[in-house]
């Protein structure tokens, strides 16, 4: 295998500045991606590249494949694998990037800083028993879902490219290998704090917290207690994020503390999925036997993870342990209220409400209970409410729904805004199209088993335009037939 080559004349326009690699050496391992045999481009995100100020159109297919496989490195890259830990299904483990390399932080022309990470790039000293590689279908899945989430207005890491490696990976069967290029505000996780406090103590955690404040929350430098302010800001961002997930019916699937980003972006798309029929107990992940990360438990798990985050900050919150604990507890106890505010505000938009009434929560709960009892499709039902006239559907002639509808209409008429403004608000907050699991599975199977990317490209075009009613997307809006329903998703790492 050829070793990594370094670019000399960089036509792509990388502007790397690797601030993480300037942190203490114990925070990461310095190493290169392991070159792959025969890389080929599967997906390239030109729109994202442009927004980053990268000119990937200047590359031939072969050059792009070598770059996004890590066979060739931009000369300003400073590749590292980050160290972190995590509570996985409640159990603490030392982890780290076992199959990912951070090439560095790219600075966009607007001055924003993004991690550029290759996922599936070979073994590192954090690989434990893993091969350091990734299979094609899960990488395509992350590409598709992360781009769909972005189009839905949900904070998320993005996907710049997927390349196949030309090497097989051994899972339950032999699968084609692939590498995903992930773009993130950063890859600092709750698990990063859990790792650093254990190996670096108070000094280590201060270094990391100061780094994060400087990088993600610069305004907090001025705060009376910047570390408490950091805790509160992370709580707010996570509450807002998880509320957004619930509002679109998203289930992350593996909310371990190593998969919760301090930036407030959705990260690590494994067995994630969107609900079809509304059921708060929905679980997709085949390994989530207890339903720990089921749809309705996500706010609770976010709070649990944030408590682990708060514990790592204790030495910084107050010199007296007792006081520090009290401050942390107060902040964490605030989470449900912050979450509820975000969720309720989002639900009001979904129902076209501009004003606030105390009975709104009850109005929403009644609708959701009805949806659950009638196994109504979550996305399609909300979108139907946003249409000028309800679809001629037996479901909407149900007596309980008719009664609810009258209550809702009365509620709408108690606000000054016009019906048309309500419809516009609803149409902007109730997507018509999202990545339906049966469509995702079908598209991934065609791409990964038969090398046919046409379904995936069509699906990607549909889900990155989620508020469109275009007739050609009809099939992407339609819920699955009982025979098409997906009941389980697999990590497939
Ligand atoms: P994930 O489930 O993707 O969040 O990964 C959890 C941990 O397992 C992380 O430390 C990963 O780097 C590691 N990991 C997952 N798959 C592999 C693999 N094939 N080889 C090495 N490490 C892996
Ligand atoms: Mg992970």
Coordinates of C-alpha atoms and ligand atoms in Angstrom, one line a residue, residues 84 88 95-99 127-128 130-133 171 258-259 268 493, ligand 1:
X84 CA -12.8 10.5 24.8
X88 CA -22.7 3.6 26.8
X95 CA -13.2 5.1 24.1
X96 CA -11.6 7.5 21.6
X97 CA -11.7 7.7 17.8
X98 CA -11.3 4.0 16.9
X99 CA -12.0 4.5 13.3
X127 CA -9.7 0.9 18.2
X128 CA -10.0 -1.8 20.9
X130 CA -12.4 -3.0 16.0
X131 CA -10.9 -3.0 12.5
X132 CA -11.1 0.8 12.2
X133 CA -13.2 0.6 9.1
X171 CA -19.3 -7.9 9.6
X258 CA -19.9 10.0 23.5
X259 CA -22.5 10.7 20.9
X268 CA -23.3 10.0 15.0
X493 CA -20.7 -0.5 12.1
Ligands
LIG1 P1 -20.2 4.5 17.7 O1 -21.1 3.4 18.1 O2 -19.9 4.7 16.2 O3 -20.5 5.8 18.4 O4 -18.7 4.1 18.3 C1 -18.5 3.9 19.6 C2 -17.0 3.7 19.8 O5 -16.6 2.5 19.1 C3 -16.1 4.8 19.3 O6 -15.0 4.9 20.1 C4 -15.7 4.3 17.9 O7 -14.5 4.8 17.4 C5 -15.6 2.8 18.1 N1 -15.8 2.0 16.9 C6 -16.9 1.7 16.3 N2 -16.7 0.9 15.2 C7 -15.4 0.7 15.2 C8 -14.6 -0.1 14.3 N3 -15.1 -0.8 13.2 N4 -13.3 -0.1 14.5 C9 -12.8 0.5 15.6 N5 -13.5 1.2 16.4 C10 -14.8 1.3 16.2

